[in-house]
PDB file of N, CA, C and O in Angstrom:
ATOM      1  N   MET A   1      68.950  90.425  91.329  1.00 94.00           N
ATOM      2  CA  MET A   1      68.965  91.867  91.162  1.00 94.00           C
ATOM      3  C   MET A   1      68.011  92.494  92.183  1.00 94.00           C
ATOM      4  O   MET A   1      66.936  91.979  92.437  1.00 94.00           O
ATOM      5  N   LEU A   2      68.453  93.597  92.716  1.00 97.00           N
ATOM      6  CA  LEU A   2      67.655  94.320  93.703  1.00 97.00           C
ATOM      7  C   LEU A   2      66.525  95.093  93.039  1.00 97.00           C
ATOM      8  O   LEU A   2      66.617  95.455  91.871  1.00 97.00           O
ATOM      9  N   SER A   3      65.508  95.377  93.832  1.00 98.00           N
ATOM     10  CA  SER A   3      64.455  96.286  93.392  1.00 98.00           C
ATOM     11  C   SER A   3      64.506  97.508  94.307  1.00 98.00           C
ATOM     12  O   SER A   3      65.062  97.451  95.409  1.00 98.00           O
ATOM     13  N   ASP A   4      63.926  98.603  93.857  1.00 97.00           N
ATOM     14  CA  ASP A   4      63.913  99.807  94.676  1.00 97.00           C
ATOM     15  C   ASP A   4      63.143  99.577  95.973  1.00 97.00           C
ATOM     16  O   ASP A   4      63.497 100.120  97.019  1.00 97.00           O
ATOM     17  N   ILE A   5      62.124  98.737  95.919  1.00 98.00           N
ATOM     18  CA  ILE A   5      61.331  98.430  97.122  1.00 98.00           C
ATOM     19  C   ILE A   5      62.207  97.728  98.166  1.00 98.00           C
ATOM     20  O   ILE A   5      62.131  98.048  99.354  1.00 98.00           O
ATOM     21  N   GLN A   6      63.047  96.792  97.734  1.00 98.00           N
ATOM     22  CA  GLN A   6      63.949  96.110  98.663  1.00 98.00           C
ATOM     23  C   GLN A   6      64.916  97.101  99.310  1.00 98.00           C
ATOM     24  O   GLN A   6      65.179  97.011 100.508  1.00 98.00           O
ATOM     25  N   CYS A   7      65.432  98.020  98.524  1.00 98.00           N
ATOM     26  CA  CYS A   7      66.357  99.035  99.054  1.00 98.00           C
ATOM     27  C   CYS A   7      65.642  99.927 100.066  1.00 98.00           C
ATOM     28  O   CYS A   7      66.170 100.204 101.143  1.00 98.00           O
ATOM     29  N   ARG A   8      64.464 100.360  99.721  1.00 98.00           N
ATOM     30  CA  ARG A   8      63.681 101.254 100.573  1.00 98.00           C
ATOM     31  C   ARG A   8      63.299 100.579 101.885  1.00 98.00           C
ATOM     32  O   ARG A   8      63.314 101.201 102.944  1.00 98.00           O
ATOM     33  N   ASN A   9      62.949  99.296 101.830  1.00 98.00           N
ATOM     34  CA  ASN A   9      62.462  98.572 103.002  1.00 98.00           C
ATOM     35  C   ASN A   9      63.564  97.950 103.856  1.00 98.00           C
ATOM     36  O   ASN A   9      63.263  97.382 104.902  1.00 98.00           O
ATOM     37  N   ALA A  10      64.815  98.038 103.450  1.00 98.00           N
ATOM     38  CA  ALA A  10      65.922  97.463 104.223  1.00 98.00           C
ATOM     39  C   ALA A  10      66.038  98.189 105.561  1.00 98.00           C
ATOM     40  O   ALA A  10      66.084  99.417 105.606  1.00 98.00           O
ATOM     41  N   LYS A  11      66.039  97.433 106.637  1.00 98.00           N
ATOM     42  CA  LYS A  11      66.074  97.989 107.988  1.00 98.00           C
ATOM     43  C   LYS A  11      67.433  97.752 108.636  1.00 98.00           C
ATOM     44  O   LYS A  11      68.083  96.731 108.385  1.00 98.00           O
ATOM     45  N   ALA A  12      67.832  98.685 109.475  1.00 98.00           N
ATOM     46  CA  ALA A  12      69.081  98.553 110.222  1.00 98.00           C
ATOM     47  C   ALA A  12      68.953  97.415 111.236  1.00 98.00           C
ATOM     48  O   ALA A  12      67.886  97.182 111.792  1.00 98.00           O
ATOM     49  N   THR A  13      70.048  96.705 111.448  1.00 97.00           N
ATOM     50  CA  THR A  13      70.113  95.658 112.461  1.00 97.00           C
ATOM     51  C   THR A  13      71.330  95.947 113.339  1.00 97.00           C
ATOM     52  O   THR A  13      72.050  96.916 113.120  1.00 97.00           O
ATOM     53  N   ALA A  14      71.594  95.094 114.300  1.00 98.00           N
ATOM     54  CA  ALA A  14      72.728  95.289 115.203  1.00 98.00           C
ATOM     55  C   ALA A  14      74.056  95.266 114.447  1.00 98.00           C
ATOM     56  O   ALA A  14      75.011  95.928 114.843  1.00 98.00           O
ATOM     57  N   LYS A  15      74.111  94.521 113.345  1.00 98.00           N
ATOM     58  CA  LYS A  15      75.328  94.443 112.526  1.00 98.00           C
ATOM     59  C   LYS A  15      75.023  94.911 111.113  1.00 98.00           C
ATOM     60  O   LYS A  15      73.909  94.735 110.618  1.00 98.00           O
ATOM     61  N   SER A  16      76.013  95.486 110.473  1.00 98.00           N
ATOM     62  CA  SER A  16      75.871  95.890 109.070  1.00 98.00           C
ATOM     63  C   SER A  16      75.710  94.652 108.194  1.00 98.00           C
ATOM     64  O   SER A  16      76.233  93.584 108.516  1.00 98.00           O
ATOM     65  N   TYR A  17      74.983  94.810 107.074  1.00 98.00           N
ATOM     66  CA  TYR A  17      74.833  93.707 106.124  1.00 98.00           C
ATOM     67  C   TYR A  17      74.763  94.259 104.710  1.00 98.00           C
ATOM     68  O   TYR A  17      74.626  95.454 104.509  1.00 98.00           O
ATOM     69  N   LYS A  18      74.867  93.357 103.733  1.00 98.00           N
ATOM     70  CA  LYS A  18      74.906  93.747 102.324  1.00 98.00           C
ATOM     71  C   LYS A  18      73.732  93.146 101.567  1.00 98.00           C
ATOM     72  O   LYS A  18      73.371  91.987 101.781  1.00 98.00           O
ATOM     73  N   LEU A  19      73.178  93.932 100.654  1.00 98.00           N
ATOM     74  CA  LEU A  19      72.181  93.456  99.701  1.00 98.00           C
ATOM     75  C   LEU A  19      72.845  93.541  98.329  1.00 98.00           C
ATOM     76  O   LEU A  19      73.125  94.637  97.846  1.00 98.00           O
ATOM     77  N   THR A  20      73.123  92.397  97.723  1.00 98.00           N
ATOM     78  CA  THR A  20      73.852  92.393  96.457  1.00 98.00           C
ATOM     79  C   THR A  20      72.919  92.595  95.274  1.00 98.00           C
ATOM     80  O   THR A  20      71.793  92.105  95.254  1.00 98.00           O
ATOM     81  N   ASP A  21      73.415  93.336  94.300  1.00 98.00           N
ATOM     82  CA  ASP A  21      72.672  93.583  93.072  1.00 98.00           C
ATOM     83  C   ASP A  21      73.261  92.795  91.908  1.00 98.00           C
ATOM     84  O   ASP A  21      72.558  92.409  90.999  1.00 98.00           O
ATOM     85  N   GLY A  22      74.539  92.555  91.932  1.00 95.00           N
ATOM     86  CA  GLY A  22      75.216  91.829  90.856  1.00 95.00           C
ATOM     87  C   GLY A  22      76.314  92.668  90.241  1.00 95.00           C
ATOM     88  O   GLY A  22      76.347  93.889  90.388  1.00 95.00           O
ATOM     89  N   LYS A  23      77.259  91.998  89.597  1.00 96.00           N
ATOM     90  CA  LYS A  23      78.390  92.637  88.935  1.00 96.00           C
ATOM     91  C   LYS A  23      79.190  93.540  89.876  1.00 96.00           C
ATOM     92  O   LYS A  23      79.716  94.567  89.472  1.00 96.00           O
ATOM     93  N   GLY A  24      79.248  93.154  91.155  1.00 97.00           N
ATOM     94  CA  GLY A  24      80.051  93.886  92.122  1.00 97.00           C
ATOM     95  C   GLY A  24      79.326  94.987  92.880  1.00 97.00           C
ATOM     96  O   GLY A  24      79.847  95.524  93.848  1.00 97.00           O
ATOM     97  N   LEU A  25      78.117  95.329  92.463  1.00 98.00           N
ATOM     98  CA  LEU A  25      77.362  96.399  93.121  1.00 98.00           C
ATOM     99  C   LEU A  25      76.557  95.839  94.295  1.00 98.00           C
ATOM    100  O   LEU A  25      75.926  94.800  94.175  1.00 98.00           O
ATOM    101  N   TYR A  26      76.613  96.537  95.432  1.00 98.00           N
ATOM    102  CA  TYR A  26      75.796  96.142  96.572  1.00 98.00           C
ATOM    103  C   TYR A  26      75.437  97.354  97.418  1.00 98.00           C
ATOM    104  O   TYR A  26      76.076  98.397  97.352  1.00 98.00           O
ATOM    105  N   LEU A  27      74.379  97.183  98.186  1.00 98.00           N
ATOM    106  CA  LEU A  27      73.917  98.207  99.114  1.00 98.00           C
ATOM    107  C   LEU A  27      74.292  97.741 100.515  1.00 98.00           C
ATOM    108  O   LEU A  27      73.868  96.680 100.957  1.00 98.00           O
ATOM    109  N   GLU A  28      75.121  98.518 101.189  1.00 98.00           N
ATOM    110  CA  GLU A  28      75.514  98.202 102.557  1.00 98.00           C
ATOM    111  C   GLU A  28      74.561  98.918 103.505  1.00 98.00           C
ATOM    112  O   GLU A  28      74.437 100.138 103.459  1.00 98.00           O
ATOM    113  N   VAL A  29      73.857  98.151 104.324  1.00 98.00           N
ATOM    114  CA  VAL A  29      72.937  98.714 105.310  1.00 98.00           C
ATOM    115  C   VAL A  29      73.662  98.671 106.645  1.00 98.00           C
ATOM    116  O   VAL A  29      73.929  97.604 107.186  1.00 98.00           O
ATOM    117  N   LYS A  30      73.992  99.849 107.155  1.00 98.00           N
ATOM    118  CA  LYS A  30      74.780  99.944 108.380  1.00 98.00           C
ATOM    119  C   LYS A  30      73.880  99.921 109.604  1.00 98.00           C
ATOM    120  O   LYS A  30      72.692 100.209 109.527  1.00 98.00           O
ATOM    121  N   SER A  31      74.475  99.618 110.741  1.00 98.00           N
ATOM    122  CA  SER A  31      73.717  99.502 111.992  1.00 98.00           C
ATOM    123  C   SER A  31      73.091 100.825 112.423  1.00 98.00           C
ATOM    124  O   SER A  31      72.099 100.841 113.140  1.00 98.00           O
ATOM    125  N   ASN A  32      73.631 101.953 111.939  1.00 97.00           N
ATOM    126  CA  ASN A  32      73.065 103.264 112.277  1.00 97.00           C
ATOM    127  C   ASN A  32      71.963 103.694 111.310  1.00 97.00           C
ATOM    128  O   ASN A  32      71.453 104.807 111.406  1.00 97.00           O
ATOM    129  N   GLY A  33      71.610 102.822 110.349  1.00 97.00           N
ATOM    130  CA  GLY A  33      70.523 103.098 109.418  1.00 97.00           C
ATOM    131  C   GLY A  33      70.950 103.681 108.088  1.00 97.00           C
ATOM    132  O   GLY A  33      70.131 103.809 107.181  1.00 97.00           O
ATOM    133  N   ILE A  34      72.215 104.045 107.946  1.00 98.00           N
ATOM    134  CA  ILE A  34      72.699 104.584 106.672  1.00 98.00           C
ATOM    135  C   ILE A  34      72.790 103.454 105.653  1.00 98.00           C
ATOM    136  O   ILE A  34      73.266 102.362 105.953  1.00 98.00           O
ATOM    137  N   LYS A  35      72.342 103.732 104.439  1.00 98.00           N
ATOM    138  CA  LYS A  35      72.395 102.775 103.335  1.00 98.00           C
ATOM    139  C   LYS A  35      73.362 103.345 102.294  1.00 98.00           C
ATOM    140  O   LYS A  35      73.124 104.421 101.751  1.00 98.00           O
ATOM    141  N   ALA A  36      74.432 102.631 102.034  1.00 98.00           N
ATOM    142  CA  ALA A  36      75.497 103.138 101.175  1.00 98.00           C
ATOM    143  C   ALA A  36      75.767 102.186 100.012  1.00 98.00           C
ATOM    144  O   ALA A  36      75.890 100.974 100.211  1.00 98.00           O
ATOM    145  N   TRP A  37      75.862 102.766  98.808  1.00 98.00           N
ATOM    146  CA  TRP A  37      76.193 101.983  97.619  1.00 98.00           C
ATOM    147  C   TRP A  37      77.691 101.757  97.575  1.00 98.00           C
ATOM    148  O   TRP A  37      78.477 102.673  97.767  1.00 98.00           O
ATOM    149  N   ARG A  38      78.070 100.519  97.288  1.00 98.00           N
ATOM    150  CA  ARG A  38      79.476 100.143  97.159  1.00 98.00           C
ATOM    151  C   ARG A  38      79.639  99.310  95.884  1.00 98.00           C
ATOM    152  O   ARG A  38      78.728  98.599  95.472  1.00 98.00           O
ATOM    153  N   TYR A  39      80.817  99.431  95.278  1.00 98.00           N
ATOM    154  CA  TYR A  39      81.139  98.647  94.082  1.00 98.00           C
ATOM    155  C   TYR A  39      82.462  97.938  94.312  1.00 98.00           C
ATOM    156  O   TYR A  39      83.484  98.587  94.551  1.00 98.00           O
ATOM    157  N   ARG A  40      82.435  96.615  94.302  1.00 98.00           N
ATOM    158  CA  ARG A  40      83.635  95.810  94.507  1.00 98.00           C
ATOM    159  C   ARG A  40      84.209  95.424  93.141  1.00 98.00           C
ATOM    160  O   ARG A  40      83.493  94.952  92.261  1.00 98.00           O
ATOM    161  N   PHE A  41      85.532  95.603  92.990  1.00 97.00           N
ATOM    162  CA  PHE A  41      86.197  95.283  91.728  1.00 97.00           C
ATOM    163  C   PHE A  41      87.638  94.873  91.990  1.00 97.00           C
ATOM    164  O   PHE A  41      88.167  95.097  93.077  1.00 97.00           O
ATOM    165  N   LYS A  42      88.233  94.252  90.976  1.00 96.00           N
ATOM    166  CA  LYS A  42      89.643  93.873  91.068  1.00 96.00           C
ATOM    167  C   LYS A  42      90.451  94.737  90.106  1.00 96.00           C
ATOM    168  O   LYS A  42      90.041  94.982  88.973  1.00 96.00           O
ATOM    169  N   LEU A  43      91.613  95.171  90.596  1.00 95.00           N
ATOM    170  CA  LEU A  43      92.536  95.963  89.787  1.00 95.00           C
ATOM    171  C   LEU A  43      93.932  95.423  90.036  1.00 95.00           C
ATOM    172  O   LEU A  43      94.395  95.416  91.179  1.00 95.00           O
ATOM    173  N   HIS A  44      94.564  94.933  88.986  1.00 96.00           N
ATOM    174  CA  HIS A  44      95.896  94.322  89.086  1.00 96.00           C
ATOM    175  C   HIS A  44      95.902  93.180  90.096  1.00 96.00           C
ATOM    176  O   HIS A  44      96.838  93.037  90.887  1.00 96.00           O
ATOM    177  N   GLY A  45      94.819  92.384  90.112  1.00 96.00           N
ATOM    178  CA  GLY A  45      94.719  91.226  90.978  1.00 96.00           C
ATOM    179  C   GLY A  45      94.389  91.541  92.430  1.00 96.00           C
ATOM    180  O   GLY A  45      94.322  90.645  93.256  1.00 96.00           O
ATOM    181  N   LYS A  46      94.189  92.808  92.738  1.00 97.00           N
ATOM    182  CA  LYS A  46      93.899  93.215  94.108  1.00 97.00           C
ATOM    183  C   LYS A  46      92.451  93.690  94.199  1.00 97.00           C
ATOM    184  O   LYS A  46      91.996  94.471  93.374  1.00 97.00           O
ATOM    185  N   GLU A  47      91.724  93.200  95.220  1.00 97.00           N
ATOM    186  CA  GLU A  47      90.318  93.569  95.380  1.00 97.00           C
ATOM    187  C   GLU A  47      90.202  94.960  96.009  1.00 97.00           C
ATOM    188  O   GLU A  47      90.915  95.300  96.950  1.00 97.00           O
ATOM    189  N   ASN A  48      89.307  95.764  95.449  1.00 98.00           N
ATOM    190  CA  ASN A  48      89.062  97.121  95.935  1.00 98.00           C
ATOM    191  C   ASN A  48      87.563  97.354  96.055  1.00 98.00           C
ATOM    192  O   ASN A  48      86.769  96.681  95.417  1.00 98.00           O
ATOM    193  N   VAL A  49      87.197  98.359  96.854  1.00 98.00           N
ATOM    194  CA  VAL A  49      85.800  98.754  97.001  1.00 98.00           C
ATOM    195  C   VAL A  49      85.705 100.250  96.755  1.00 98.00           C
ATOM    196  O   VAL A  49      86.456 101.031  97.342  1.00 98.00           O
ATOM    197  N   PHE A  50      84.785 100.640  95.882  1.00 97.00           N
ATOM    198  CA  PHE A  50      84.550 102.042  95.551  1.00 97.00           C
ATOM    199  C   PHE A  50      83.238 102.480  96.193  1.00 97.00           C
ATOM    200  O   PHE A  50      82.215 101.817  96.019  1.00 97.00           O
ATOM    201  N   ALA A  51      83.269 103.564  96.947  1.00 98.00           N
ATOM    202  CA  ALA A  51      82.067 104.110  97.580  1.00 98.00           C
ATOM    203  C   ALA A  51      81.374 105.026  96.581  1.00 98.00           C
ATOM    204  O   ALA A  51      81.937 106.038  96.164  1.00 98.00           O
ATOM    205  N   ILE A  52      80.157 104.678  96.192  1.00 98.00           N
ATOM    206  CA  ILE A  52      79.415 105.445  95.201  1.00 98.00           C
ATOM    207  C   ILE A  52      78.640 106.588  95.846  1.00 98.00           C
ATOM    208  O   ILE A  52      78.636 107.713  95.356  1.00 98.00           O
ATOM    209  N   GLY A  53      77.966 106.308  96.949  1.00 98.00           N
ATOM    210  CA  GLY A  53      77.165 107.314  97.638  1.00 98.00           C
ATOM    211  C   GLY A  53      76.069 106.655  98.441  1.00 98.00           C
ATOM    212  O   GLY A  53      75.951 105.435  98.466  1.00 98.00           O
ATOM    213  N   ASN A  54      75.273 107.457  99.092  1.00 98.00           N
ATOM    214  CA  ASN A  54      74.218 106.943  99.961  1.00 98.00           C
ATOM    215  C   ASN A  54      72.885 106.867  99.237  1.00 98.00           C
ATOM    216  O   ASN A  54      72.587 107.690  98.376  1.00 98.00           O
ATOM    217  N   TYR A  55      72.105 105.863  99.638  1.00 98.00           N
ATOM    218  CA  TYR A  55      70.737 105.712  99.161  1.00 98.00           C
ATOM    219  C   TYR A  55      69.851 106.464 100.139  1.00 98.00           C
ATOM    220  O   TYR A  55      70.096 106.400 101.337  1.00 98.00           O
ATOM    221  N   PRO A  56      68.883 107.221  99.756  1.00 97.00           N
ATOM    222  CA  PRO A  56      68.270 107.394  98.442  1.00 97.00           C
ATOM    223  C   PRO A  56      68.838 108.555  97.613  1.00 97.00           C
ATOM    224  O   PRO A  56      68.346 108.816  96.530  1.00 97.00           O
ATOM    225  N   THR A  57      69.865 109.254  98.133  1.00 98.00           N
ATOM    226  CA  THR A  57      70.459 110.338  97.350  1.00 98.00           C
ATOM    227  C   THR A  57      70.896 109.829  95.985  1.00 98.00           C
ATOM    228  O   THR A  57      70.665 110.466  94.962  1.00 98.00           O
ATOM    229  N   ILE A  58      71.548 108.671  95.971  1.00 98.00           N
ATOM    230  CA  ILE A  58      71.897 107.971  94.720  1.00 98.00           C
ATOM    231  C   ILE A  58      70.881 106.837  94.567  1.00 98.00           C
ATOM    232  O   ILE A  58      70.847 105.927  95.390  1.00 98.00           O
ATOM    233  N   SER A  59      70.069 106.910  93.536  1.00 98.00           N
ATOM    234  CA  SER A  59      69.033 105.891  93.320  1.00 98.00           C
ATOM    235  C   SER A  59      69.659 104.585  92.833  1.00 98.00           C
ATOM    236  O   SER A  59      70.828 104.550  92.428  1.00 98.00           O
ATOM    237  N   LEU A  60      68.876 103.537  92.847  1.00 98.00           N
ATOM    238  CA  LEU A  60      69.322 102.233  92.341  1.00 98.00           C
ATOM    239  C   LEU A  60      69.717 102.355  90.867  1.00 98.00           C
ATOM    240  O   LEU A  60      70.773 101.849  90.464  1.00 98.00           O
ATOM    241  N   VAL A  61      68.916 103.024  90.092  1.00 97.00           N
ATOM    242  CA  VAL A  61      69.199 103.183  88.650  1.00 97.00           C
ATOM    243  C   VAL A  61      70.528 103.916  88.439  1.00 97.00           C
ATOM    244  O   VAL A  61      71.347 103.498  87.633  1.00 97.00           O
ATOM    245  N   ASN A  62      70.734 104.995  89.171  1.00 98.00           N
ATOM    246  CA  ASN A  62      71.987 105.765  89.037  1.00 98.00           C
ATOM    247  C   ASN A  62      73.189 104.998  89.561  1.00 98.00           C
ATOM    248  O   ASN A  62      74.275 105.117  89.006  1.00 98.00           O
ATOM    249  N   ALA A  63      73.018 104.225  90.613  1.00 98.00           N
ATOM    250  CA  ALA A  63      74.125 103.416  91.137  1.00 98.00           C
ATOM    251  C   ALA A  63      74.561 102.389  90.101  1.00 98.00           C
ATOM    252  O   ALA A  63      75.758 102.115  89.954  1.00 98.00           O
ATOM    253  N   ARG A  64      73.612 101.825  89.386  1.00 97.00           N
ATOM    254  CA  ARG A  64      73.953 100.839  88.348  1.00 97.00           C
ATOM    255  C   ARG A  64      74.729 101.477  87.194  1.00 97.00           C
ATOM    256  O   ARG A  64      75.546 100.825  86.571  1.00 97.00           O
ATOM    257  N   LYS A  65      74.437 102.730  86.895  1.00 95.00           N
ATOM    258  CA  LYS A  65      75.145 103.415  85.805  1.00 95.00           C
ATOM    259  C   LYS A  65      76.587 103.633  86.179  1.00 95.00           C
ATOM    260  O   LYS A  65      77.481 103.622  85.437  1.00 95.00           O
TER     261      LYS A  65
END
């Protein structure tokens, strides 16, 4: 499980990467520095990704809700 400190301290790199929280929730850290909450789920056997919003506008606690 992620902590708010990990989310806050995540730095942009040349390639985007993911910090997983569990149960399909992850923080995508993009190469331009944007941190975006994503939720991966399956619907009718097909994998989908739901964009929740950007961090810190959407906090870790709110993203989990």
